[in-house]
mmCIF file of C-alpha atoms and ligand atoms in Angstrom:
data_model
loop_
_atom_site.group_PDB
_atom_site.id
_atom_site.type_symbol
_atom_site.label_atom_id
_atom_site.label_comp_id
_atom_site.label_asym_id
_atom_site.label_seq_id
_atom_site.Cartn_x
_atom_site.Cartn_y
_atom_site.Cartn_z
ATOM 1 C CA UNK A 1 0.000 0.000 0.000
ATOM 2 C CA UNK A 2 1.495 3.321 -1.074
ATOM 3 C CA UNK A 3 1.805 5.864 1.724
ATOM 4 C CA UNK A 4 0.037 9.199 1.457
ATOM 5 C CA UNK A 5 2.093 12.083 0.131
ATOM 6 C CA UNK A 6 1.912 15.201 2.285
ATOM 7 C CA UNK A 7 1.547 18.462 0.425
ATOM 8 C CA UNK A 8 0.294 22.041 0.432
ATOM 9 C CA UNK A 9 -2.453 22.960 -2.006
ATOM 10 C CA UNK A 10 -4.559 25.919 -3.033
ATOM 11 C CA UNK A 11 -8.164 24.782 -2.380
ATOM 12 C CA UNK A 12 -9.547 27.591 -4.588
ATOM 13 C CA UNK A 13 -8.407 30.761 -6.361
ATOM 14 C CA UNK A 14 -9.370 32.907 -3.408
ATOM 15 C CA UNK A 15 -8.157 30.834 -0.443
ATOM 16 C CA UNK A 16 -4.642 30.551 1.002
ATOM 17 C CA UNK A 17 -2.621 27.383 0.488
ATOM 18 C CA UNK A 18 -3.273 24.769 3.171
ATOM 19 C CA UNK A 19 -2.179 21.219 4.096
ATOM 20 C CA UNK A 20 -3.400 18.495 1.718
ATOM 21 C CA UNK A 21 -2.530 14.867 1.110
ATOM 22 C CA UNK A 22 -2.884 12.495 -1.838
ATOM 23 C CA UNK A 23 -1.383 9.281 -3.251
ATOM 24 C CA UNK A 24 1.398 9.159 -5.869
ATOM 25 C CA UNK A 25 1.491 6.197 -8.265
ATOM 26 C CA UNK A 26 3.964 3.396 -7.580
ATOM 27 C CA UNK A 27 6.928 3.692 -9.980
ATOM 28 C CA UNK A 28 6.243 2.167 -13.418
ATOM 29 C CA UNK A 29 9.185 0.465 -15.234
ATOM 30 C CA UNK A 30 10.519 3.814 -16.543
ATOM 31 C CA UNK A 31 9.741 5.902 -13.458
ATOM 32 C CA UNK A 32 11.942 7.434 -10.803
ATOM 33 C CA UNK A 33 10.531 8.172 -7.353
ATOM 34 C CA UNK A 34 12.180 11.145 -5.677
ATOM 35 C CA UNK A 35 11.933 12.158 -2.047
ATOM 36 C CA UNK A 36 11.814 15.936 -2.361
ATOM 37 C CA UNK A 37 14.279 17.919 -0.256
ATOM 38 C CA UNK A 38 13.719 21.464 -1.605
ATOM 39 C CA UNK A 39 11.271 23.166 -3.924
ATOM 40 C CA UNK A 40 11.610 26.717 -5.269
ATOM 41 C CA UNK A 41 8.674 29.130 -5.387
ATOM 42 C CA UNK A 42 8.076 30.530 -8.884
ATOM 43 C CA UNK A 43 5.750 33.416 -9.706
ATOM 44 C CA UNK A 44 3.946 30.985 -12.047
ATOM 45 C CA UNK A 45 2.897 29.123 -8.877
ATOM 46 C CA UNK A 46 1.043 32.282 -7.782
ATOM 47 C CA UNK A 47 -0.517 32.895 -11.221
ATOM 48 C CA UNK A 48 -1.771 29.288 -11.250
ATOM 49 C CA UNK A 49 -2.861 29.009 -7.597
ATOM 50 C CA UNK A 50 -4.913 32.198 -8.069
ATOM 51 C CA UNK A 51 -6.216 31.178 -11.519
ATOM 52 C CA UNK A 52 -4.766 34.293 -13.155
ATOM 53 C CA UNK A 53 -4.310 32.422 -16.466
ATOM 54 C CA UNK A 54 -7.694 30.654 -16.011
ATOM 55 C CA UNK A 55 -7.933 26.875 -16.248
ATOM 56 C CA UNK A 56 -6.648 25.934 -12.795
ATOM 57 C CA UNK A 57 -8.103 22.713 -11.358
ATOM 58 C CA UNK A 58 -8.421 22.612 -7.564
ATOM 59 C CA UNK A 59 -6.987 21.502 -5.290
ATOM 60 C CA UNK A 60 -3.776 22.773 -6.940
ATOM 61 C CA UNK A 61 -0.374 21.627 -5.639
ATOM 62 C CA UNK A 62 2.181 23.995 -7.246
ATOM 63 C CA UNK A 63 5.968 23.627 -7.424
ATOM 64 C CA UNK A 64 8.243 22.937 -10.410
ATOM 65 C CA UNK A 65 11.714 23.647 -9.048
ATOM 66 C CA UNK A 66 12.294 20.282 -7.407
ATOM 67 C CA UNK A 67 15.488 18.733 -6.041
ATOM 68 C CA UNK A 68 15.738 15.602 -3.937
ATOM 69 C CA UNK A 69 17.038 12.095 -3.542
ATOM 70 C CA UNK A 70 16.054 9.040 -5.539
ATOM 71 C CA UNK A 71 13.971 6.701 -3.352
ATOM 72 C CA UNK A 72 13.028 4.009 -5.893
ATOM 73 C CA UNK A 73 13.429 3.253 -9.597
ATOM 74 C CA UNK A 74 11.473 1.149 -12.081
ATOM 75 C CA UNK A 75 13.148 -1.892 -13.666
ATOM 76 C CA UNK A 76 14.080 -0.108 -16.938
ATOM 77 C CA UNK A 77 15.845 2.772 -15.205
ATOM 78 C CA UNK A 78 19.629 2.628 -15.600
ATOM 79 C CA UNK A 79 20.492 6.323 -15.278
ATOM 80 C CA UNK A 80 19.542 6.607 -11.579
ATOM 81 C CA UNK A 81 19.797 4.484 -8.463
ATOM 82 C CA UNK A 82 18.528 4.861 -4.893
ATOM 83 C CA UNK A 83 20.210 7.719 -3.042
ATOM 84 C CA UNK A 84 21.271 9.703 -6.144
ATOM 85 C CA UNK A 85 20.574 13.429 -6.235
ATOM 86 C CA UNK A 86 17.948 14.248 -8.836
ATOM 87 C CA UNK A 87 15.832 17.154 -10.018
ATOM 88 C CA UNK A 88 12.582 17.805 -11.837
ATOM 89 C CA UNK A 89 11.593 21.046 -13.530
ATOM 90 C CA UNK A 90 8.465 22.261 -15.292
ATOM 91 C CA UNK A 91 7.668 19.141 -17.364
ATOM 92 C CA UNK A 92 7.005 15.510 -16.393
ATOM 93 C CA UNK A 93 6.010 14.010 -19.762
ATOM 94 C CA UNK A 94 5.505 14.626 -23.499
ATOM 95 C CA UNK A 95 4.657 12.490 -26.565
ATOM 96 C CA UNK A 96 8.361 11.692 -27.317
ATOM 97 C CA UNK A 97 7.447 11.251 -31.034
ATOM 98 C CA UNK A 98 6.694 14.661 -32.532
ATOM 99 C CA UNK A 99 9.053 17.070 -34.271
ATOM 100 C CA UNK A 100 9.512 19.095 -31.083
ATOM 101 C CA UNK A 101 10.256 16.030 -28.940
ATOM 102 C CA UNK A 102 12.722 14.637 -31.509
ATOM 103 C CA UNK A 103 14.432 18.030 -31.518
ATOM 104 C CA UNK A 104 14.902 18.023 -27.707
ATOM 105 C CA UNK A 105 12.311 20.793 -27.437
ATOM 106 C CA UNK A 106 9.719 18.971 -25.314
ATOM 107 C CA UNK A 107 8.427 22.330 -24.049
ATOM 108 C CA UNK A 108 6.833 22.876 -27.470
ATOM 109 C CA UNK A 109 5.187 19.415 -27.706
ATOM 110 C CA UNK A 110 1.423 19.805 -28.010
ATOM 111 C CA UNK A 111 1.054 16.931 -25.524
ATOM 112 C CA UNK A 112 3.531 18.244 -22.970
ATOM 113 C CA UNK A 113 2.531 17.411 -19.394
ATOM 114 C CA UNK A 114 3.473 20.221 -17.029
ATOM 115 C CA UNK A 115 4.562 19.310 -13.520
ATOM 116 C CA UNK A 116 1.359 20.662 -11.997
ATOM 117 C CA UNK A 117 -2.158 21.457 -13.206
ATOM 118 C CA UNK A 118 -1.853 19.311 -16.376
ATOM 119 C CA UNK A 119 -4.133 16.348 -17.131
ATOM 120 C CA UNK A 120 -2.548 13.267 -15.511
ATOM 121 C CA UNK A 121 -3.211 10.079 -17.496
ATOM 122 C CA UNK A 122 -2.166 7.960 -14.506
ATOM 123 C CA UNK A 123 -4.759 9.344 -12.087
ATOM 124 C CA UNK A 124 -7.401 10.844 -14.358
ATOM 125 C CA UNK A 125 -6.972 14.078 -12.411
ATOM 126 C CA UNK A 126 -4.278 16.728 -12.742
ATOM 127 C CA UNK A 127 -0.577 16.558 -11.986
ATOM 128 C CA UNK A 128 0.554 17.660 -8.517
ATOM 129 C CA UNK A 129 3.819 19.559 -8.123
ATOM 130 C CA UNK A 130 6.685 19.868 -5.709
ATOM 131 C CA UNK A 131 5.080 21.441 -2.648
ATOM 132 C CA UNK A 132 4.958 17.794 -1.534
ATOM 133 C CA UNK A 133 7.130 15.128 0.042
ATOM 134 C CA UNK A 134 7.757 13.063 -3.114
ATOM 135 C CA UNK A 135 7.195 12.856 -6.842
ATOM 136 C CA UNK A 136 7.139 10.002 -9.386
ATOM 137 C CA UNK A 137 8.382 10.966 -12.859
ATOM 138 C CA UNK A 138 9.368 9.209 -16.093
ATOM 139 C CA UNK A 139 13.176 8.980 -16.191
ATOM 140 C CA UNK A 140 13.410 11.093 -19.370
ATOM 141 C CA UNK A 141 12.246 14.106 -17.357
ATOM 142 C CA UNK A 142 14.571 13.576 -14.379
ATOM 143 C CA UNK A 143 17.788 15.630 -14.297
ATOM 144 C CA UNK A 144 21.129 14.822 -12.749
ATOM 145 C CA UNK A 145 22.448 17.186 -10.052
ATOM 146 C CA UNK A 146 26.206 17.178 -9.522
ATOM 147 C CA UNK A 147 27.506 17.041 -5.947
ATOM 148 C CA UNK A 148 29.297 20.411 -6.183
ATOM 149 C CA UNK A 149 25.961 22.219 -6.583
ATOM 150 C CA UNK A 150 24.487 23.465 -3.298
ATOM 151 C CA UNK A 151 21.052 21.832 -3.258
ATOM 152 C CA UNK A 152 18.913 24.618 -1.774
ATOM 153 C CA UNK A 153 20.479 27.228 -4.025
ATOM 154 C CA UNK A 154 20.120 24.992 -7.098
ATOM 155 C CA UNK A 155 16.405 24.200 -6.874
ATOM 156 C CA UNK A 156 15.375 27.418 -8.712
ATOM 157 C CA UNK A 157 17.675 26.546 -11.611
ATOM 158 C CA UNK A 158 14.969 24.084 -12.682
ATOM 159 C CA UNK A 159 12.695 26.922 -13.787
ATOM 160 C CA UNK A 160 14.186 30.379 -13.168
ATOM 161 C CA UNK A 161 17.546 29.065 -14.404
ATOM 162 C CA UNK A 162 16.478 27.328 -17.622
ATOM 163 C CA UNK A 163 13.888 29.998 -18.513
ATOM 164 C CA UNK A 164 16.628 32.630 -18.700
ATOM 165 C CA UNK A 165 19.477 30.386 -19.931
ATOM 166 C CA UNK A 166 17.501 29.084 -22.921
ATOM 167 C CA UNK A 167 16.588 32.410 -24.629
ATOM 168 C CA UNK A 168 20.069 33.834 -23.970
ATOM 169 C CA UNK A 169 21.537 30.766 -25.720
ATOM 170 C CA UNK A 170 18.921 30.740 -28.502
ATOM 171 C CA UNK A 171 19.618 34.400 -29.388
ATOM 172 C CA UNK A 172 23.382 33.660 -29.134
ATOM 173 C CA UNK A 173 24.168 36.204 -26.463
ATOM 174 C CA UNK A 174 27.873 36.706 -25.900
ATOM 175 C CA UNK A 175 30.792 39.069 -25.942
ATOM 176 C CA UNK A 176 30.328 42.425 -27.642
ATOM 177 C CA UNK A 177 26.570 42.451 -27.088
ATOM 178 C CA UNK A 178 24.583 44.798 -24.934
ATOM 179 C CA UNK A 179 21.850 42.969 -23.018
ATOM 180 C CA UNK A 180 19.074 44.358 -20.822
ATOM 181 C CA UNK A 181 17.311 42.311 -18.151
ATOM 182 C CA UNK A 182 13.985 43.734 -16.958
ATOM 183 C CA UNK A 183 13.002 42.913 -13.348
ATOM 184 C CA UNK A 184 15.223 41.535 -10.591
ATOM 185 C CA UNK A 185 13.173 38.677 -9.185
ATOM 186 C CA UNK A 186 13.751 34.928 -9.435
ATOM 187 C CA UNK A 187 14.101 34.879 -13.228
ATOM 188 C CA UNK A 188 15.743 38.290 -13.533
ATOM 189 C CA UNK A 189 18.592 37.607 -11.107
ATOM 190 C CA UNK A 190 19.478 34.430 -13.029
ATOM 191 C CA UNK A 191 19.203 36.351 -16.312
ATOM 192 C CA UNK A 192 21.797 38.827 -15.019
ATOM 193 C CA UNK A 193 24.122 36.014 -13.877
ATOM 194 C CA UNK A 194 23.881 34.064 -17.157
ATOM 195 C CA UNK A 195 24.177 37.102 -19.451
ATOM 196 C CA UNK A 196 27.298 38.111 -17.528
ATOM 197 C CA UNK A 197 28.689 34.549 -17.656
ATOM 198 C CA UNK A 198 28.180 34.502 -21.451
ATOM 199 C CA UNK A 199 30.303 37.667 -21.742
ATOM 200 C CA UNK A 200 27.644 40.289 -22.522
ATOM 201 C CA UNK A 201 27.531 43.840 -21.207
ATOM 202 C CA UNK A 202 24.545 43.651 -18.852
ATOM 203 C CA UNK A 203 22.095 46.357 -17.792
ATOM 204 C CA UNK A 204 19.407 45.712 -15.180
ATOM 205 C CA UNK A 205 16.143 47.643 -15.401
ATOM 206 C CA UNK A 206 14.341 47.672 -12.073
ATOM 207 C CA UNK A 207 11.521 49.401 -10.217
ATOM 208 C CA UNK A 208 13.282 48.795 -6.877
ATOM 209 C CA UNK A 209 16.047 51.276 -5.958
ATOM 210 C CA UNK A 210 17.191 48.974 -3.117
ATOM 211 C CA UNK A 211 18.277 46.191 -5.494
ATOM 212 C CA UNK A 212 21.215 48.022 -7.153
ATOM 213 C CA UNK A 213 24.028 46.601 -4.992
ATOM 214 C CA UNK A 214 22.770 43.033 -5.418
ATOM 215 C CA UNK A 215 22.407 43.501 -9.184
ATOM 216 C CA UNK A 216 26.081 44.590 -9.340
ATOM 217 C CA UNK A 217 27.087 41.549 -7.320
ATOM 218 C CA UNK A 218 25.167 39.293 -9.756
ATOM 219 C CA UNK A 219 27.086 40.810 -12.674
ATOM 220 C CA UNK A 220 25.121 43.831 -13.947
ATOM 221 C CA UNK A 221 27.442 46.526 -15.329
ATOM 222 C CA UNK A 222 24.748 49.213 -15.362
ATOM 223 C CA UNK A 223 21.578 49.578 -13.285
ATOM 224 C CA UNK A 224 18.694 51.773 -14.393
ATOM 225 C CA UNK A 225 15.586 52.703 -12.457
ATOM 226 C CA UNK A 226 12.851 52.314 -15.045
ATOM 227 C CA UNK A 227 10.927 55.273 -13.586
ATOM 228 C CA UNK A 228 13.876 57.606 -14.319
ATOM 229 C CA UNK A 229 12.818 59.019 -17.701
ATOM 230 C CA UNK A 230 16.144 60.739 -18.419
ATOM 231 C CA UNK A 231 18.151 57.602 -17.667
ATOM 232 C CA UNK A 232 15.864 55.554 -19.942
ATOM 233 C CA UNK A 233 16.081 58.125 -22.778
ATOM 234 C CA UNK A 234 19.865 58.253 -22.535
ATOM 235 C CA UNK A 235 20.001 54.518 -23.337
ATOM 236 C CA UNK A 236 17.568 54.642 -26.293
ATOM 237 C CA UNK A 237 18.283 52.443 -29.374
ATOM 238 C CA UNK A 238 21.452 50.897 -27.878
ATOM 239 C CA UNK A 239 20.520 47.318 -26.920
ATOM 240 C CA UNK A 240 21.002 44.128 -28.950
ATOM 241 C CA UNK A 241 18.733 42.059 -26.733
ATOM 242 C CA UNK A 242 16.323 42.581 -23.842
ATOM 243 C CA UNK A 243 14.837 39.828 -21.661
ATOM 244 C CA UNK A 244 11.564 40.891 -20.023
ATOM 245 C CA UNK A 245 10.922 38.883 -16.846
ATOM 246 C CA UNK A 246 8.262 41.136 -15.324
ATOM 247 C CA UNK A 247 5.292 39.358 -13.709
ATOM 248 C CA UNK A 248 2.800 42.253 -13.939
ATOM 249 C CA UNK A 249 1.396 44.656 -16.531
ATOM 250 C CA UNK A 250 3.924 47.321 -17.620
ATOM 251 C CA UNK A 251 4.867 49.619 -20.503
ATOM 252 C CA UNK A 252 6.557 47.500 -23.220
ATOM 253 C CA UNK A 253 7.054 50.405 -25.655
ATOM 254 C CA UNK A 254 9.442 51.870 -23.108
ATOM 255 C CA UNK A 255 11.720 48.841 -23.432
ATOM 256 C CA UNK A 256 11.285 48.344 -27.195
ATOM 257 C CA UNK A 257 12.566 51.925 -27.620
ATOM 258 C CA UNK A 258 15.855 50.788 -26.079
ATOM 259 C CA UNK A 259 16.564 48.235 -28.848
ATOM 260 C CA UNK A 260 18.887 49.168 -31.678
ATOM 261 C CA UNK A 261 18.258 48.189 -35.325
ATOM 262 C CA UNK A 262 17.295 44.499 -35.612
ATOM 263 C CA UNK A 263 17.353 44.154 -31.826
ATOM 264 C CA UNK A 264 15.103 41.604 -30.105
ATOM 265 C CA UNK A 265 13.056 41.802 -26.937
ATOM 266 C CA UNK A 266 12.074 38.380 -25.619
ATOM 267 C CA UNK A 267 9.193 38.138 -23.184
ATOM 268 C CA UNK A 268 9.272 35.403 -20.560
ATOM 269 C CA UNK A 269 7.138 37.161 -17.906
ATOM 270 C CA UNK A 270 3.546 35.969 -18.018
ATOM 271 C CA UNK A 271 1.273 38.649 -16.629
ATOM 272 C CA UNK A 272 -2.282 37.602 -17.527
ATOM 273 C CA UNK A 273 -3.227 40.702 -19.558
ATOM 274 C CA UNK A 274 -2.682 41.026 -23.335
ATOM 275 C CA UNK A 275 0.502 42.802 -24.452
ATOM 276 C CA UNK A 276 -0.280 46.200 -25.944
ATOM 277 C CA UNK A 277 2.383 47.992 -28.000
ATOM 278 C CA UNK A 278 2.593 50.698 -30.632
ATOM 279 C CA UNK A 279 3.472 49.314 -34.099
ATOM 280 C CA UNK A 280 5.945 52.215 -34.402
ATOM 281 C CA UNK A 281 8.049 50.611 -31.666
ATOM 282 C CA UNK A 282 8.701 47.634 -33.982
ATOM 283 C CA UNK A 283 8.602 49.161 -37.448
ATOM 284 C CA UNK A 284 11.138 51.849 -36.735
ATOM 285 C CA UNK A 285 14.536 50.081 -36.654
ATOM 286 C CA UNK A 286 13.049 46.671 -37.670
ATOM 287 C CA UNK A 287 12.847 45.548 -34.044
ATOM 288 C CA UNK A 288 11.518 42.151 -32.990
ATOM 289 C CA UNK A 289 9.306 41.066 -30.113
ATOM 290 C CA UNK A 290 9.604 37.376 -29.230
ATOM 291 C CA UNK A 291 8.711 34.890 -26.500
ATOM 292 C CA UNK A 292 10.246 31.829 -24.864
ATOM 293 C CA UNK A 293 9.048 29.107 -22.501
ATOM 294 C CA UNK A 294 11.426 27.227 -20.172
ATOM 295 C CA UNK A 295 13.826 24.975 -22.171
ATOM 296 C CA UNK A 296 14.101 21.341 -23.287
ATOM 297 C CA UNK A 297 15.340 18.529 -21.053
ATOM 298 C CA UNK A 298 18.766 18.220 -22.739
ATOM 299 C CA UNK A 299 19.287 21.970 -22.452
ATOM 300 C CA UNK A 300 18.185 21.911 -18.799
ATOM 301 C CA UNK A 301 20.875 19.284 -18.115
ATOM 302 C CA UNK A 302 23.398 21.398 -20.042
ATOM 303 C CA UNK A 303 22.430 24.413 -17.900
ATOM 304 C CA UNK A 304 22.773 22.461 -14.630
ATOM 305 C CA UNK A 305 26.217 21.201 -15.693
ATOM 306 C CA UNK A 306 27.240 24.710 -16.806
ATOM 307 C CA UNK A 307 26.246 25.977 -13.331
ATOM 308 C CA UNK A 308 28.228 23.193 -11.626
ATOM 309 C CA UNK A 309 31.302 23.985 -13.779
ATOM 310 C CA UNK A 310 31.062 27.737 -13.246
ATOM 311 C CA UNK A 311 29.897 27.813 -9.607
ATOM 312 C CA UNK A 312 26.624 29.522 -10.493
ATOM 313 C CA UNK A 313 23.622 29.097 -8.171
ATOM 314 C CA UNK A 314 20.604 31.154 -7.129
ATOM 315 C CA UNK A 315 20.381 33.584 -4.223
ATOM 316 C CA UNK A 316 17.674 32.113 -2.042
ATOM 317 C CA UNK A 317 15.718 32.566 1.167
ATOM 318 C CA UNK A 318 14.905 29.178 2.687
ATOM 319 C CA UNK A 319 11.411 28.963 4.182
ATOM 320 C CA UNK A 320 9.196 26.465 5.964
ATOM 321 C CA UNK A 321 6.057 25.402 4.117
ATOM 322 C CA UNK A 322 3.751 27.253 6.518
ATOM 323 C CA UNK A 323 5.353 30.545 5.379
ATOM 324 C CA UNK A 324 4.191 30.014 1.777
ATOM 325 C CA UNK A 325 1.232 32.421 1.833
ATOM 326 C CA UNK A 326 3.395 35.201 3.286
ATOM 327 C CA UNK A 327 6.085 34.406 0.669
ATOM 328 C CA UNK A 328 3.491 34.892 -2.100
ATOM 329 C CA UNK A 329 2.512 38.296 -0.657
ATOM 330 C CA UNK A 330 6.164 39.337 -0.460
ATOM 331 C CA UNK A 331 6.770 38.290 -4.094
ATOM 332 C CA UNK A 332 3.792 40.410 -5.136
ATOM 333 C CA UNK A 333 5.495 43.357 -3.399
ATOM 334 C CA UNK A 334 8.770 42.571 -5.280
ATOM 335 C CA UNK A 335 10.243 41.778 -1.849
ATOM 336 C CA UNK A 336 12.183 38.602 -2.621
ATOM 337 C CA UNK A 337 15.941 38.056 -2.499
ATOM 338 C CA UNK A 338 15.769 36.446 -4.958
ATOM 339 C CA UNK A 339 13.911 33.172 -4.711
ATOM 340 C CA UNK A 340 12.031 31.532 -1.857
ATOM 341 C CA UNK A 341 12.864 27.846 -1.523
ATOM 342 C CA UNK A 342 10.729 25.558 0.621
ATOM 343 C CA UNK A 343 12.546 23.183 2.959
ATOM 344 C CA UNK A 344 10.344 20.138 2.405
ATOM 345 C CA UNK A 345 11.484 18.683 5.761
ATOM 346 C CA UNK A 346 8.987 21.182 7.221
ATOM 347 C CA UNK A 347 6.154 19.181 5.574
ATOM 348 C CA UNK A 348 7.007 15.839 7.114
HETATM 349 P P1 NAP B 401 9.324 37.353 -9.272
HETATM 350 O O1 NAP B 401 10.424 36.665 -8.568
HETATM 351 O O2 NAP B 401 8.120 37.754 -8.500
HETATM 352 O O3 NAP B 401 9.968 38.640 -9.996
HETATM 353 C C1 NAP B 401 9.235 39.506 -10.805
HETATM 354 C C2 NAP B 401 9.947 40.863 -10.815
HETATM 355 O O4 NAP B 401 9.267 41.708 -11.753
HETATM 356 C C3 NAP B 401 9.856 41.625 -9.513
HETATM 357 O O5 NAP B 401 10.799 41.245 -8.566
HETATM 358 C C4 NAP B 401 10.055 43.067 -9.974
HETATM 359 O O6 NAP B 401 11.441 43.342 -10.178
HETATM 360 C C5 NAP B 401 9.383 43.069 -11.339
HETATM 361 N N1 NAP B 401 8.014 43.643 -11.242
HETATM 362 C C6 NAP B 401 6.979 43.172 -10.519
HETATM 363 N N2 NAP B 401 5.879 43.930 -10.700
HETATM 364 C C7 NAP B 401 6.231 44.887 -11.564
HETATM 365 C C8 NAP B 401 5.538 45.977 -12.189
HETATM 366 N N3 NAP B 401 4.245 46.211 -11.908
HETATM 367 N N4 NAP B 401 6.210 46.752 -13.068
HETATM 368 C C9 NAP B 401 7.504 46.522 -13.346
HETATM 369 N N5 NAP B 401 8.214 45.522 -12.780
HETATM 370 C C10 NAP B 401 7.596 44.708 -11.913
HETATM 371 O O7 NAP B 401 8.779 36.473 -10.480
HETATM 372 P P2 NAP B 401 9.535 35.296 -11.308
HETATM 373 O O8 NAP B 401 9.334 34.011 -10.616
HETATM 374 O O9 NAP B 401 10.893 35.755 -11.668
HETATM 375 O O10 NAP B 401 8.614 35.217 -12.613
HETATM 376 C C11 NAP B 401 8.491 36.342 -13.471
HETATM 377 C C12 NAP B 401 7.440 36.078 -14.522
HETATM 378 O O11 NAP B 401 7.912 35.066 -15.414
HETATM 379 C C13 NAP B 401 6.110 35.546 -13.976
HETATM 380 O O12 NAP B 401 5.047 36.134 -14.720
HETATM 381 C C14 NAP B 401 6.186 34.061 -14.247
HETATM 382 O O13 NAP B 401 4.931 33.449 -14.369
HETATM 383 C C15 NAP B 401 6.916 34.055 -15.559
HETATM 384 N N6 NAP B 401 7.606 32.803 -15.893
HETATM 385 C C16 NAP B 401 7.661 32.457 -17.194
HETATM 386 C C17 NAP B 401 8.337 31.327 -17.583
HETATM 387 C C18 NAP B 401 8.447 30.985 -19.030
HETATM 388 O O14 NAP B 401 8.832 29.861 -19.340
HETATM 389 N N7 NAP B 401 8.180 31.885 -19.938
HETATM 390 C C19 NAP B 401 8.952 30.522 -16.616
HETATM 391 C C20 NAP B 401 8.902 30.923 -15.294
HETATM 392 C C21 NAP B 401 8.233 32.072 -14.928
HETATM 393 P P3 NAP B 401 12.087 44.769 -9.754
HETATM 394 O O15 NAP B 401 11.832 44.886 -8.286
HETATM 395 O O16 NAP B 401 13.506 44.615 -10.112
HETATM 396 O O17 NAP B 401 11.366 45.806 -10.572
HETATM 397 ZN ZN1 ZN B 402 8.453 28.585 -12.954
HETATM 398 ZN ZN1 ZN B 403 5.946 15.601 -28.606
#
């Protein structure tokens, strides 16, 4: 008889997260069961728990920045054994047969199964995420975590890390390029670290004057308060690439005006409202507006190994699970340095 998995769930869009328990499946031949040690808190967890994108099924157990220890493996699993460190990010399954899956771009598979709030063929309900004591995942979607990576500080790499690493790699960011990162939260602080590690000249755009010293420490060469009109104007038409990580509605024309000819602004922030921009912002100087969602499994492993090689981790505040509702409120006030990570021992 499989033991109950303890968790925290949002019972509805309007109620705080509260204790919940459910049963995970026993590992199938290709599954890995992981006892979760830490789980990062992504702003997508808030959007989903509060149904800001609509389509949330309740109860909702968020969490897709999962690190832990392998507790059991199915008979076909060769890559992992009991006791290994392992991680799970935003996806737990996909069709494995389509063009996207064959190209190691599972995030674009039309049948991708997200780690939480996706239809779960095994239970008939929805998938439950990492605000829980364990998870059972097909081995293809389980990542290796090298021993030199600090576990707590690595959990957010599984979403905040790959979501910023992937577009910076895709748009070939490197030396000689001027890159802007908008917003210094979970995603933004990793965007600054990666853009710096890839050799770019990095500018942080922030609404929070108190974050300047940290941004410098993460590798920003220039810090601009987005409310400072003169400072924004002075940097007009100078950027090759801008990564917009903002979680709320904001003025996109302001940032498009900073791109030089043929520059690209890539949106990863997912505020619920439609994006409204002036066509002049794009047409003048042939600028591009693009989007990106997490990254494929192979690229996530590449990112984790890059972080282990280069000593890159996230700046985190470790919390107990019963602090989660307060953590959400603090994230909504942009008061996070720079990712909350739940110590899952506090759930047991
Ligand atoms: P976060 O830690 O809460 O950081 C968001 C940051 O945005 C804040 O710290 C703040 O930075 C800035 N900000 C907030 N409200 C703002 C406003 N009204 N105007 C201007 N700036 C504002 O959030 P996160 O976890 O990094 O996630 C950011 C967004 O990315 C969320 O919408 C999330 O759902 C989305 N996301 C997308 C993907 C993807 O694959 N595309 C993956 C993960 C997350 P400053 O204080 O520096 O201004
Ligand atoms: Zn996320
Ligand atoms: Zn597919």
